[in-house]
Amino acid sequence: MSESNFGDASEEQVSGAAVLARALKAQDVQYMFGIVGIPVTEIAIAAQQLGIRYVGMRNEQAACYAASAVGYLTGRPGVCLVVSGPGLVHALGGMANANMNCWPLIVIGGSSERCQETMGAFQEFPQVEACRLYSKFSVRPSSIEAIPSIIEKAVRSSIYGRPGACYIDIPADFVNLQVNVNSIKYVECCMPPPISMAETSAVQMAASVIRNAKRPLLIIGKGAAYAHAEEGIRKLVEQCKLPFLPTPMGKGVIPDNHPNCVAAARSSRALQFADVIVLFGARLNWILHFGLPPRYQPDVKFIQIDICAEELGNNVRPAVTLLGDINAVTKQLLEQFDKTPWQYPPESKWWNTLREKMKSNEAASKELASKKSLPMNYYTVFYHVQEQLPRDCMVVSEGANTMDIGRTVLQNYLPRHRLDAGTFGTMGVGLGFAIAAAIVAKDRNPGQRVICVEGDSAFGFSGMEVETICRYNLPIVLLVVNNNGIYQGIDTDSWKEMLKFGDATALAPPMCLLPNAHYEQVMAAFGGSGYFVQTREELQESLRKSLADTTKPSLINIMIEPQSMRKAQDFHWLTRSNM
């Protein structure tokens, strides 16, 4: 090689955007969601050039929700790419949601140029400091050369221990700044999270407590789904003949139609009277009523299994704590029952009590579903939907009554096949989650359908993502269960009558939305199929057509009784009932 040629090679330049993209690729990051603009457009282009899938969204919150759902579904963080200032602020909701749900996520935010700091630069904002409240790791690389090691640490931090969100700040001047290619040292892909196991003595004690239980119950949380613990937990349930109750996103770890599933008995029996409860990746937070009376017996014994030591002992004093990977710890428990086989008597008084309550609740639900009057109620809608849903479909659900009642009727048979408002109770996640699920399904399970069930209020938070769905031609079926309001609304005649007496801002109940809004026209406007349905027959036909058409998305706008409420029960998943 000539001296001049050698000199040219040694001076080859690479941009900060290209370094960032290659560092992400080196860490096996496969998906990026975002909204481009100054100063991050070049980052998205560089990522695409390296084969990272980029999905342009319509709102940063939805982009962040989508990226976090990818983390849950794949075990590797998705990336949310946002512009500086307001773009990053909009993404904070998604970061908080990921952290609360314990899902891996990387947020990359552009920021103002370093030389303009404190001068009132365009969209200047203390981004690294702001993100520390919502993430496990928040940092700005000191140089372009530092980017690969920062990316590796962020990815590692997002998936190790309790998963969560991480933030990386990229100054605008870094994006196009050129550095010598030889100055960049890329970091090898981080190892999968280490597998930790519980102490043997604690496992033995837990097995003993279970054996001595008079009214045992297993609660399966989304932590068990994330840990891929389904095989071990199912074996434990079937081998020991134990009843189990899934949390909302724990549905499907063991199929909902399994004979040992006591979800239909819910908290009115299963939680309230159990004397030993084993928590598989489920936290004693508001969803499980904090583990406290009157939802539970005062002397109930909890066995907690969790990857996070700080979670053990929250709100209660557990009988046994098992710190470790949920899948690994479940296998440790199985070893104890393999050594000394034991079964809980399937004809015990406890099992009979649970079965009676399940039968009673199921009968009440079916009675509501069978009502022929119009408009339809929630149960009628969901029972007809359940009849047609593919067994392996991904169900995304958000809303108030729509989500709460939907989870009691719509079945999940496979793990990690349900996404909903989650631990943070976040509205607006639905379409972002559905888009993420559809993108992942394209790569991992072609042909899988994504069914997104929305309340009309919930749909309004991210409805413009319908354009994103149509732009990428994702065959998502959106069901908008429309009761004209938040929790409940009013009918068209009542609305018109009310407006005769004055301004709607002074007279309309705060929960009301515009009656009979034609949300299906939003889908039709972008090229998808839209259906406005009012009867069971229209619902059945539109859903059949939507599921049969895999070439484009659909939205079915389902009108129900505006005053339709949940079935009266003793307790719900929510600590306080909805209205």
Coordinates of C-alpha atoms in Angstrom, one line a residue:
M1 CA 0.0 0.0 0.0
S2 CA 1.4 3.4 -0.9
E3 CA 2.0 6.0 1.8
S4 CA -0.8 8.3 0.4
N5 CA -3.3 5.4 0.4
F6 CA -2.3 4.4 4.0
G7 CA -2.9 8.0 5.0
D8 CA -6.4 8.1 3.5
A9 CA -7.4 4.9 5.3
S10 CA -6.2 6.1 8.7
E11 CA -8.2 9.3 8.3
E12 CA -11.5 7.7 7.4
Q13 CA -14.2 9.5 9.2
V14 CA -17.5 8.3 10.8
S15 CA -20.4 10.4 12.2
G16 CA -21.8 10.2 15.7
A17 CA -25.1 9.0 14.3
A18 CA -23.4 6.1 12.6
V19 CA -21.4 5.2 15.7
L20 CA -24.6 5.2 17.8
A21 CA -26.5 3.0 15.3
R22 CA -23.6 0.5 15.0
A23 CA -23.3 0.4 18.8
L24 CA -27.0 -0.5 19.1
K25 CA -26.7 -3.2 16.4
A26 CA -23.7 -4.6 18.3
Q27 CA -26.0 -5.0 21.4
D28 CA -28.6 -6.9 19.3
V29 CA -31.1 -4.1 19.4
Q30 CA -33.6 -4.8 16.6
Y31 CA -36.5 -2.3 16.9
M32 CA -36.6 1.5 17.0
F33 CA -39.8 3.6 17.4
G34 CA -39.9 7.3 17.3
I35 CA -40.6 10.7 15.7
V36 CA -37.7 12.2 13.8
G37 CA -36.7 15.9 13.7
I38 CA -33.9 18.1 14.7
P39 CA -31.4 16.7 15.8
V40 CA -32.2 12.9 15.6
T41 CA -33.2 12.3 11.9
E42 CA -29.8 11.1 10.9
I43 CA -29.8 8.5 13.8
A44 CA -32.9 6.9 12.5
I45 CA -31.5 6.8 8.9
A46 CA -28.2 5.3 10.2
A47 CA -30.1 2.6 12.2
Q48 CA -32.2 1.6 9.2
Q49 CA -29.1 1.3 7.0
L50 CA -27.8 -1.3 9.5
G51 CA -31.0 -3.3 9.5
I52 CA -32.6 -2.0 12.7
R53 CA -36.4 -1.8 12.1
Y54 CA -37.5 1.8 12.4
V55 CA -41.2 2.6 13.0
G56 CA -42.2 6.2 12.8
M57 CA -45.1 7.0 15.2
R58 CA -47.4 10.0 15.5
N59 CA -46.8 10.8 19.2
E60 CA -43.7 10.2 21.4
Q61 CA -45.8 8.6 24.2
A62 CA -47.1 5.9 21.8
A63 CA -43.6 5.4 20.4
C64 CA -42.3 4.8 24.0
Y65 CA -45.1 2.5 24.8
A66 CA -44.4 0.5 21.7
A67 CA -40.6 0.3 22.4
S68 CA -41.3 -0.9 26.0
A69 CA -43.7 -3.6 24.8
V70 CA -41.0 -4.9 22.5
G71 CA -38.8 -5.3 25.6
Y72 CA -41.4 -7.3 27.3
L73 CA -42.2 -9.5 24.3
T74 CA -38.6 -10.2 23.2
G75 CA -36.5 -9.8 26.4
R76 CA -34.3 -7.2 24.5
P77 CA -35.0 -3.5 24.8
G78 CA -36.7 -1.6 22.1
V79 CA -35.4 1.9 21.4
C80 CA -37.6 5.0 21.5
L81 CA -35.9 7.9 19.6
V82 CA -37.2 11.4 20.3
V83 CA -36.2 15.0 19.7
S84 CA -35.1 17.4 22.4
G85 CA -37.2 19.2 25.0
P86 CA -40.9 18.6 24.4
G87 CA -40.2 15.3 22.5
L88 CA -38.4 13.9 25.4
V89 CA -41.0 15.2 27.9
H90 CA -43.7 13.4 25.9
A91 CA -41.7 10.2 26.2
L92 CA -41.5 10.4 30.0
G93 CA -44.9 8.8 30.3
G94 CA -43.6 5.8 28.4
M95 CA -40.5 5.6 30.5
A96 CA -42.4 5.7 33.7
N97 CA -44.8 3.0 32.5
A98 CA -41.9 0.8 31.5
N99 CA -40.2 1.2 34.9
M100 CA -43.4 0.5 36.8
N101 CA -44.1 -2.6 34.6
C102 CA -40.4 -3.7 34.9
W103 CA -39.9 -3.8 31.1
P104 CA -36.6 -3.2 29.4
L105 CA -36.5 0.0 27.3
I106 CA -33.9 2.4 25.9
V107 CA -34.8 6.0 25.2
I108 CA -32.4 8.1 23.1
G109 CA -33.1 11.8 23.1
G110 CA -31.5 14.5 21.1
S111 CA -30.5 17.6 23.1
S112 CA -29.2 21.1 22.4
E113 CA -25.7 21.6 21.3
R114 CA -23.1 21.6 24.1
C115 CA -21.7 25.1 23.2
Q116 CA -25.2 26.6 23.7
E117 CA -25.9 25.2 27.2
T118 CA -27.4 27.7 29.6
M119 CA -27.9 30.2 26.7
G120 CA -31.6 29.4 26.0
A121 CA -30.8 27.0 23.1
F122 CA -33.6 25.6 21.0
Q123 CA -35.7 23.2 23.2
E124 CA -33.0 23.3 25.9
F125 CA -34.1 21.2 28.9
P126 CA -32.3 19.3 31.7
Q127 CA -33.0 16.0 30.1
V128 CA -30.5 13.7 31.9
E129 CA -31.7 15.0 35.3
A130 CA -35.4 14.8 34.4
C131 CA -35.0 11.1 33.2
R132 CA -33.4 10.0 36.5
L133 CA -36.8 9.8 38.1
Y134 CA -38.1 7.5 35.4
S135 CA -35.2 5.2 34.7
K136 CA -32.5 2.9 36.1
F137 CA -29.7 4.7 34.2
S138 CA -29.6 8.2 32.7
V139 CA -26.5 9.5 31.1
R140 CA -24.9 11.7 28.4
P141 CA -21.8 10.3 26.8
S142 CA -18.7 12.5 27.3
S143 CA -17.6 11.9 23.7
I144 CA -18.5 10.0 20.5
E145 CA -15.8 7.5 21.4
A146 CA -17.7 6.8 24.7
I147 CA -21.0 5.9 22.9
P148 CA -20.4 2.2 22.4
S149 CA -19.6 1.5 26.1
I150 CA -22.6 3.7 27.2
I151 CA -24.9 1.8 24.9
E152 CA -23.7 -1.5 26.2
K153 CA -24.2 -0.4 29.8
A154 CA -27.7 0.9 29.1
V155 CA -28.8 -2.3 27.4
R156 CA -27.3 -4.4 30.2
S157 CA -28.9 -2.2 32.9
S158 CA -32.3 -2.5 31.2
I159 CA -32.3 -6.3 31.3
Y160 CA -30.3 -7.2 34.4
G161 CA -32.0 -7.6 37.8
R162 CA -35.4 -6.0 37.7
P163 CA -35.8 -4.8 34.1
G164 CA -36.5 -1.1 33.4
A165 CA -36.0 2.0 31.3
C166 CA -32.6 3.6 30.6
Y167 CA -32.0 7.1 29.0
I168 CA -29.1 8.2 26.7
D169 CA -28.8 11.9 25.9
I170 CA -27.2 12.8 22.5
P171 CA -26.2 16.4 22.0
A172 CA -27.1 17.8 18.6
D173 CA -23.4 18.5 17.7
F174 CA -22.6 14.8 18.3
V175 CA -25.0 13.6 15.6
N176 CA -23.0 14.9 12.6
L177 CA -19.6 15.3 14.2
Q178 CA -17.0 13.3 12.4
V179 CA -14.3 11.3 14.2
N180 CA -11.6 9.0 13.0
V181 CA -13.1 5.5 12.5
N182 CA -10.0 4.0 14.2
S183 CA -10.8 5.8 17.4
I184 CA -14.0 3.9 18.0
K185 CA -13.9 0.6 19.9
Y186 CA -17.2 -1.2 19.8
V187 CA -18.2 -3.4 22.8
E188 CA -19.1 -7.0 22.4
C189 CA -22.8 -7.8 23.0
C190 CA -23.6 -8.0 26.7
M191 CA -24.3 -11.5 28.1
P192 CA -27.9 -12.6 28.9
P193 CA -28.9 -11.8 32.4
P194 CA -27.3 -14.1 35.0
I195 CA -29.7 -16.7 36.5
S196 CA -29.9 -16.5 40.3
M197 CA -31.4 -19.1 42.5
A198 CA -33.0 -19.0 45.9
E199 CA -31.3 -20.4 49.1
T200 CA -32.0 -24.2 49.4
S201 CA -33.2 -23.8 53.0
A202 CA -35.7 -21.2 52.0
V203 CA -37.0 -23.4 49.2
Q204 CA -37.4 -26.3 51.6
M205 CA -39.3 -24.1 54.0
A206 CA -41.6 -22.8 51.2
A207 CA -42.4 -26.4 50.2
S208 CA -43.2 -27.3 53.8
V209 CA -45.5 -24.3 54.1
I210 CA -47.3 -25.3 50.9
R211 CA -47.7 -28.9 52.1
N212 CA -49.3 -27.7 55.4
A213 CA -51.7 -25.3 53.7
K214 CA -55.5 -25.9 54.2
R215 CA -56.5 -23.3 51.5
P216 CA -53.5 -22.8 49.2
L217 CA -53.5 -20.4 46.2
L218 CA -50.9 -19.6 43.6
I219 CA -50.9 -16.1 42.0
I220 CA -49.1 -15.8 38.7
G221 CA -47.9 -12.4 37.7
K222 CA -46.5 -10.9 34.5
G223 CA -43.0 -11.4 36.1
A224 CA -43.5 -15.1 35.6
A225 CA -44.5 -14.5 32.0
Y226 CA -41.4 -12.4 31.4
A227 CA -39.2 -15.1 33.0
H228 CA -40.6 -17.7 30.7
A229 CA -41.6 -19.8 33.7
E230 CA -44.7 -21.3 32.2
E231 CA -43.5 -24.9 31.9
G232 CA -42.3 -25.1 35.5
I233 CA -45.3 -23.4 37.0
R234 CA -47.8 -25.5 35.0
K235 CA -46.0 -28.7 36.1
L236 CA -46.2 -27.5 39.7
V237 CA -49.9 -26.8 39.4
E238 CA -50.7 -30.1 37.8
Q239 CA -48.4 -32.2 39.9
C240 CA -49.6 -30.7 43.3
K241 CA -53.2 -30.1 42.2
L242 CA -53.0 -26.5 43.3
P243 CA -55.5 -23.7 42.4
F244 CA -54.0 -20.7 40.6
L245 CA -55.1 -17.1 39.9
P246 CA -53.4 -15.1 37.1
T247 CA -53.0 -11.3 37.4
P248 CA -54.1 -9.4 34.3
M249 CA -50.9 -9.9 32.3
G250 CA -50.2 -13.2 34.0
K251 CA -53.1 -14.6 32.0
G252 CA -51.9 -17.3 29.6
V253 CA -48.8 -18.4 31.6
I254 CA -51.1 -21.4 32.2
P255 CA -54.1 -21.4 29.8
D256 CA -57.2 -19.6 31.2
N257 CA -59.3 -22.7 30.5
H258 CA -57.1 -24.9 32.7
P259 CA -59.2 -26.7 35.2
N260 CA -57.1 -25.4 38.1
C261 CA -57.6 -21.7 37.1
V262 CA -59.9 -20.1 39.6
A263 CA -60.0 -16.6 38.0
A264 CA -63.8 -16.8 38.0
A265 CA -63.8 -16.9 41.8
R266 CA -61.6 -13.8 41.9
S267 CA -61.0 -11.9 45.1
S268 CA -64.4 -12.6 46.5
R269 CA -63.3 -16.1 47.4
A270 CA -59.8 -17.0 46.2
L271 CA -57.9 -14.1 47.7
Q272 CA -60.2 -13.5 50.7
F273 CA -60.0 -16.9 52.2
A274 CA -56.7 -18.5 51.2
D275 CA -54.4 -19.3 54.1
V276 CA -51.2 -19.7 52.0
I277 CA -50.5 -17.7 48.9
V278 CA -47.5 -18.2 46.6
L279 CA -46.6 -15.1 44.5
F280 CA -44.8 -15.9 41.2
G281 CA -43.6 -12.6 40.0
A282 CA -46.6 -10.7 41.3
R283 CA -46.3 -7.7 43.6
L284 CA -48.6 -6.9 46.5
N285 CA -49.5 -3.5 45.2
W286 CA -52.9 -2.0 44.4
I287 CA -53.7 -4.7 41.8
L288 CA -53.5 -7.3 44.6
H289 CA -55.0 -5.0 47.3
F290 CA -51.5 -4.7 49.0
G291 CA -51.9 -8.1 50.6
L292 CA -53.9 -6.6 53.5
P293 CA -57.3 -7.3 55.2
P294 CA -60.2 -7.2 54.5
R295 CA -59.2 -8.6 51.0
Y296 CA -57.1 -11.3 52.7
Q297 CA -57.2 -13.2 56.0
P298 CA -55.2 -11.4 58.7
D299 CA -53.0 -14.5 59.3
V300 CA -52.5 -15.5 55.6
K301 CA -49.0 -16.8 54.9
F302 CA -47.3 -15.3 51.8
I303 CA -44.5 -17.0 49.9
Q304 CA -42.9 -14.3 47.7
I305 CA -40.8 -15.3 44.6
D306 CA -39.1 -12.2 43.0
I307 CA -36.0 -11.2 41.2
C308 CA -35.8 -8.0 43.2
A309 CA -34.8 -8.2 46.8
E310 CA -36.3 -4.8 47.7
E311 CA -39.7 -6.1 46.7
L312 CA -39.7 -8.9 49.3
G313 CA -41.6 -7.9 52.4
N314 CA -43.4 -4.9 50.8
N315 CA -46.7 -4.3 52.8
V316 CA -46.6 -7.7 54.5
R317 CA -44.3 -9.8 56.5
P318 CA -43.9 -12.9 54.3
A319 CA -43.6 -16.4 55.7
V320 CA -40.9 -17.2 53.2
T321 CA -39.0 -15.2 50.6
L322 CA -37.4 -16.7 47.6
L323 CA -35.0 -14.3 45.9
G324 CA -34.1 -15.3 42.4
D325 CA -35.1 -15.9 38.8
I326 CA -38.7 -17.1 38.8
N327 CA -38.2 -19.9 36.3
A328 CA -35.1 -21.2 38.2
V329 CA -36.8 -20.9 41.6
T330 CA -39.9 -22.7 40.3
K331 CA -37.7 -25.6 39.2
Q332 CA -36.1 -25.6 42.7
L333 CA -39.6 -26.0 44.2
L334 CA -40.4 -28.8 41.8
E335 CA -37.3 -30.6 42.9
Q336 CA -38.7 -30.6 46.5
F337 CA -42.0 -32.1 45.4
D338 CA -40.2 -34.6 43.1
K339 CA -38.2 -35.8 46.1
T340 CA -41.3 -36.2 48.3
P341 CA -44.4 -36.3 46.1
W342 CA -47.5 -34.4 47.5
Q343 CA -50.9 -33.4 46.2
Y344 CA -53.5 -31.1 47.6
P345 CA -56.8 -33.0 47.8
P346 CA -58.8 -32.2 44.7
E347 CA -62.1 -32.8 46.5
S348 CA -61.3 -30.7 49.6
K349 CA -63.7 -28.2 51.0
W350 CA -61.5 -25.4 49.7
W351 CA -61.7 -26.7 46.1
N352 CA -65.5 -27.1 46.4
T353 CA -65.9 -23.6 47.7
L354 CA -63.9 -22.2 44.8
R355 CA -65.8 -24.3 42.2
E356 CA -69.1 -23.2 43.6
K357 CA -68.2 -19.5 43.4
M358 CA -66.7 -19.9 39.9
K359 CA -69.9 -21.6 38.8
S360 CA -72.1 -18.8 40.3
N361 CA -70.0 -16.0 38.7
E362 CA -69.9 -17.7 35.4
A363 CA -73.6 -18.2 35.4
A364 CA -74.2 -14.5 36.2
S365 CA -71.8 -13.4 33.4
K366 CA -73.6 -15.7 30.9
E367 CA -77.0 -14.3 31.9
L368 CA -75.7 -10.8 31.2
A369 CA -74.3 -11.9 27.9
S370 CA -77.5 -13.6 26.8
K371 CA -79.6 -10.4 27.1
K372 CA -81.2 -9.7 23.7
S373 CA -82.0 -6.0 24.3
L374 CA -80.3 -3.2 22.4
P375 CA -78.0 -1.5 22.7
M376 CA -75.7 -4.4 23.8
N377 CA -73.8 -4.6 27.1
Y378 CA -70.2 -5.4 27.7
Y379 CA -70.7 -9.1 28.3
T380 CA -72.8 -9.6 25.2
V381 CA -70.0 -8.0 23.1
F382 CA -67.1 -9.9 24.7
Y383 CA -68.8 -13.3 24.6
H384 CA -69.4 -12.9 20.9
V385 CA -65.9 -11.7 20.3
Q386 CA -64.4 -14.6 22.3
E387 CA -66.2 -17.1 20.1
Q388 CA -64.2 -16.0 17.0
L389 CA -60.8 -15.1 18.5
P390 CA -57.9 -17.3 17.2
R391 CA -56.3 -19.3 20.0
D392 CA -52.9 -17.8 19.5
C393 CA -53.9 -14.2 19.0
M394 CA -52.3 -11.4 21.0
V395 CA -54.9 -9.5 23.0
V396 CA -54.2 -5.8 23.8
S397 CA -56.7 -4.2 26.1
E398 CA -57.2 -0.8 27.7
G399 CA -60.0 1.2 29.2
A400 CA -61.9 1.1 32.4
N401 CA -64.9 -1.2 32.3
T402 CA -63.8 -2.4 28.8
M403 CA -60.5 -3.7 30.2
D404 CA -61.8 -5.0 33.5
I405 CA -64.7 -6.9 32.1
G406 CA -62.8 -7.9 29.0
R407 CA -60.2 -9.8 31.0
T408 CA -62.8 -11.9 32.7
V409 CA -64.3 -13.0 29.4
L410 CA -61.6 -12.9 26.7
Q411 CA -59.4 -15.9 27.2
N412 CA -55.6 -16.2 26.9
Y413 CA -54.1 -19.6 26.3
L414 CA -50.4 -18.7 25.7
P415 CA -47.9 -16.7 27.8
R416 CA -47.0 -13.1 26.9
H417 CA -50.1 -12.9 24.7
R418 CA -51.9 -10.2 26.7
L419 CA -50.9 -6.5 27.1
D420 CA -53.0 -4.0 29.1
A421 CA -52.8 -0.8 31.2
G422 CA -50.5 -2.7 33.6
T423 CA -49.1 -1.7 37.0
F424 CA -49.2 2.0 36.3
G425 CA -52.8 1.8 35.0
T426 CA -51.8 3.8 32.0
M427 CA -54.4 4.9 29.4
G428 CA -53.1 5.5 25.9
V429 CA -50.9 2.4 25.7
G430 CA -53.2 0.3 23.5
L431 CA -52.3 1.3 19.9
G432 CA -48.6 1.6 20.7
F433 CA -48.7 -1.9 22.3
A434 CA -50.6 -3.3 19.3
I435 CA -48.2 -1.9 16.8
A436 CA -45.2 -3.4 18.7
A437 CA -47.0 -6.8 18.9
A438 CA -47.7 -6.8 15.2
I439 CA -44.2 -5.8 14.3
V440 CA -42.7 -8.5 16.5
A441 CA -45.2 -11.0 15.2
K442 CA -44.1 -10.3 11.6
D443 CA -40.6 -11.5 12.5
R444 CA -41.3 -14.2 15.0
N445 CA -44.8 -15.6 14.3
P446 CA -46.1 -14.7 10.8
G447 CA -49.8 -14.9 10.6
Q448 CA -50.5 -14.2 14.3
R449 CA -53.3 -11.8 14.7
V450 CA -53.3 -8.8 17.1
I451 CA -56.7 -7.9 18.6
C452 CA -56.7 -4.5 20.3
V453 CA -59.8 -3.9 22.5
E454 CA -60.3 -0.3 23.4
G455 CA -62.8 1.7 25.3
D456 CA -63.9 4.8 23.4
S457 CA -62.2 7.1 25.9
A458 CA -58.9 5.0 25.8
F459 CA -58.9 5.1 22.0
G460 CA -58.9 8.9 22.1
F461 CA -55.5 9.0 23.8
S462 CA -53.7 7.5 20.8
G463 CA -56.2 7.3 18.0
M464 CA -54.0 9.0 15.3
E465 CA -51.7 5.9 15.5
V466 CA -54.3 4.4 13.2
E467 CA -52.4 6.2 10.5
T468 CA -49.2 4.4 11.6
I469 CA -51.0 1.1 11.5
C470 CA -52.2 1.7 8.0
R471 CA -48.9 3.2 6.8
Y472 CA -47.1 -0.1 7.7
N473 CA -50.1 -2.2 6.7
L474 CA -50.3 -4.0 10.0
P475 CA -53.3 -6.4 10.0
I476 CA -54.4 -5.3 13.5
V477 CA -58.1 -5.6 14.4
L478 CA -59.2 -2.7 16.6
L479 CA -62.4 -3.1 18.6
V480 CA -63.7 0.2 20.1
V481 CA -66.3 -0.6 22.7
N482 CA -68.2 2.6 22.6
N483 CA -70.5 3.7 25.5
N484 CA -70.2 7.4 24.7
G485 CA -68.1 8.3 27.7
I486 CA -65.6 7.6 30.4
Y487 CA -67.1 4.8 32.5
Q488 CA -70.5 5.8 31.1
G489 CA -72.1 8.3 28.8
I490 CA -75.5 9.5 27.6
D491 CA -77.4 8.7 24.4
T492 CA -77.9 11.0 21.4
D493 CA -81.4 12.1 22.3
S494 CA -80.4 13.1 25.9
W495 CA -77.4 14.9 24.5
K496 CA -79.5 17.0 22.1
E497 CA -82.1 17.7 24.7
M498 CA -79.4 18.9 27.2
L499 CA -77.9 21.3 24.6
K500 CA -81.2 23.0 24.2
F501 CA -80.7 24.5 27.7
G502 CA -77.2 26.0 27.2
D503 CA -73.5 25.5 26.8
A504 CA -72.2 21.9 26.9
T505 CA -69.2 23.0 29.0
A506 CA -71.6 24.0 31.8
L507 CA -74.1 21.2 31.4
A508 CA -72.5 18.1 30.0
P509 CA -71.4 15.5 32.7
P510 CA -67.6 15.4 32.8
M511 CA -67.7 11.7 31.9
C512 CA -69.5 12.2 28.6
L513 CA -68.0 12.0 25.1
L514 CA -69.8 12.8 21.9
P515 CA -72.6 10.3 21.4
N516 CA -72.4 7.8 18.5
A517 CA -68.9 9.1 17.4
H518 CA -67.9 7.3 14.2
Y519 CA -64.4 6.2 15.1
E520 CA -64.5 3.6 12.3
Q521 CA -64.2 6.5 9.8
V522 CA -60.7 7.3 11.2
M523 CA -59.6 3.9 10.0
A524 CA -61.4 4.2 6.7
A525 CA -59.8 7.6 6.1
F526 CA -56.3 6.0 6.0
G527 CA -57.3 3.0 3.9
G528 CA -58.3 0.4 6.4
S529 CA -61.7 -1.2 6.9
G530 CA -64.2 0.4 9.2
Y531 CA -67.4 -1.0 10.7
F532 CA -70.1 0.7 12.7
V533 CA -72.1 -2.1 14.6
Q534 CA -75.1 -2.0 16.8
T535 CA -76.3 -5.6 16.9
R536 CA -74.9 -9.0 17.6
E537 CA -75.3 -10.0 14.0
E538 CA -73.4 -7.0 12.8
L539 CA -70.6 -7.6 15.3
Q540 CA -70.2 -11.2 14.3
E541 CA -70.1 -10.5 10.6
S542 CA -67.7 -7.5 10.9
L543 CA -65.4 -9.5 13.1
R544 CA -65.5 -12.5 10.8
K545 CA -64.5 -10.3 7.8
S546 CA -61.8 -8.5 9.8
L547 CA -60.2 -11.7 10.9
A548 CA -60.4 -13.2 7.4
D549 CA -58.7 -10.2 5.8
T550 CA -54.9 -10.3 6.5
T551 CA -54.1 -7.7 3.9
K552 CA -55.1 -4.6 5.9
P553 CA -56.2 -3.4 9.4
S554 CA -59.8 -3.0 10.6
L555 CA -61.6 -1.0 13.2
I556 CA -65.0 -2.2 14.5
N557 CA -66.9 0.6 16.4
I558 CA -69.2 -1.3 18.7
M559 CA -72.1 0.7 20.2
I560 CA -73.2 -0.4 23.6
E561 CA -75.6 0.8 26.3
P562 CA -74.2 4.2 27.5
Q563 CA -75.1 3.3 31.1
S564 CA -73.7 -0.2 30.9
M565 CA -71.7 -1.0 33.9
R566 CA -69.7 -4.0 35.3
K567 CA -71.5 -6.8 37.0
A568 CA -71.9 -6.2 40.7
Q569 CA -69.2 -8.2 42.6
D570 CA -67.7 -8.1 46.1
F571 CA -64.2 -7.0 45.0
H572 CA -62.5 -6.1 41.7
W573 CA -58.9 -5.9 40.8
L574 CA -59.1 -2.3 41.5
T575 CA -58.8 -1.2 45.1
R576 CA -61.6 1.3 44.6
S577 CA -64.4 0.5 42.2
N578 CA -64.9 2.5 39.1
M579 CA -67.7 5.0 39.7

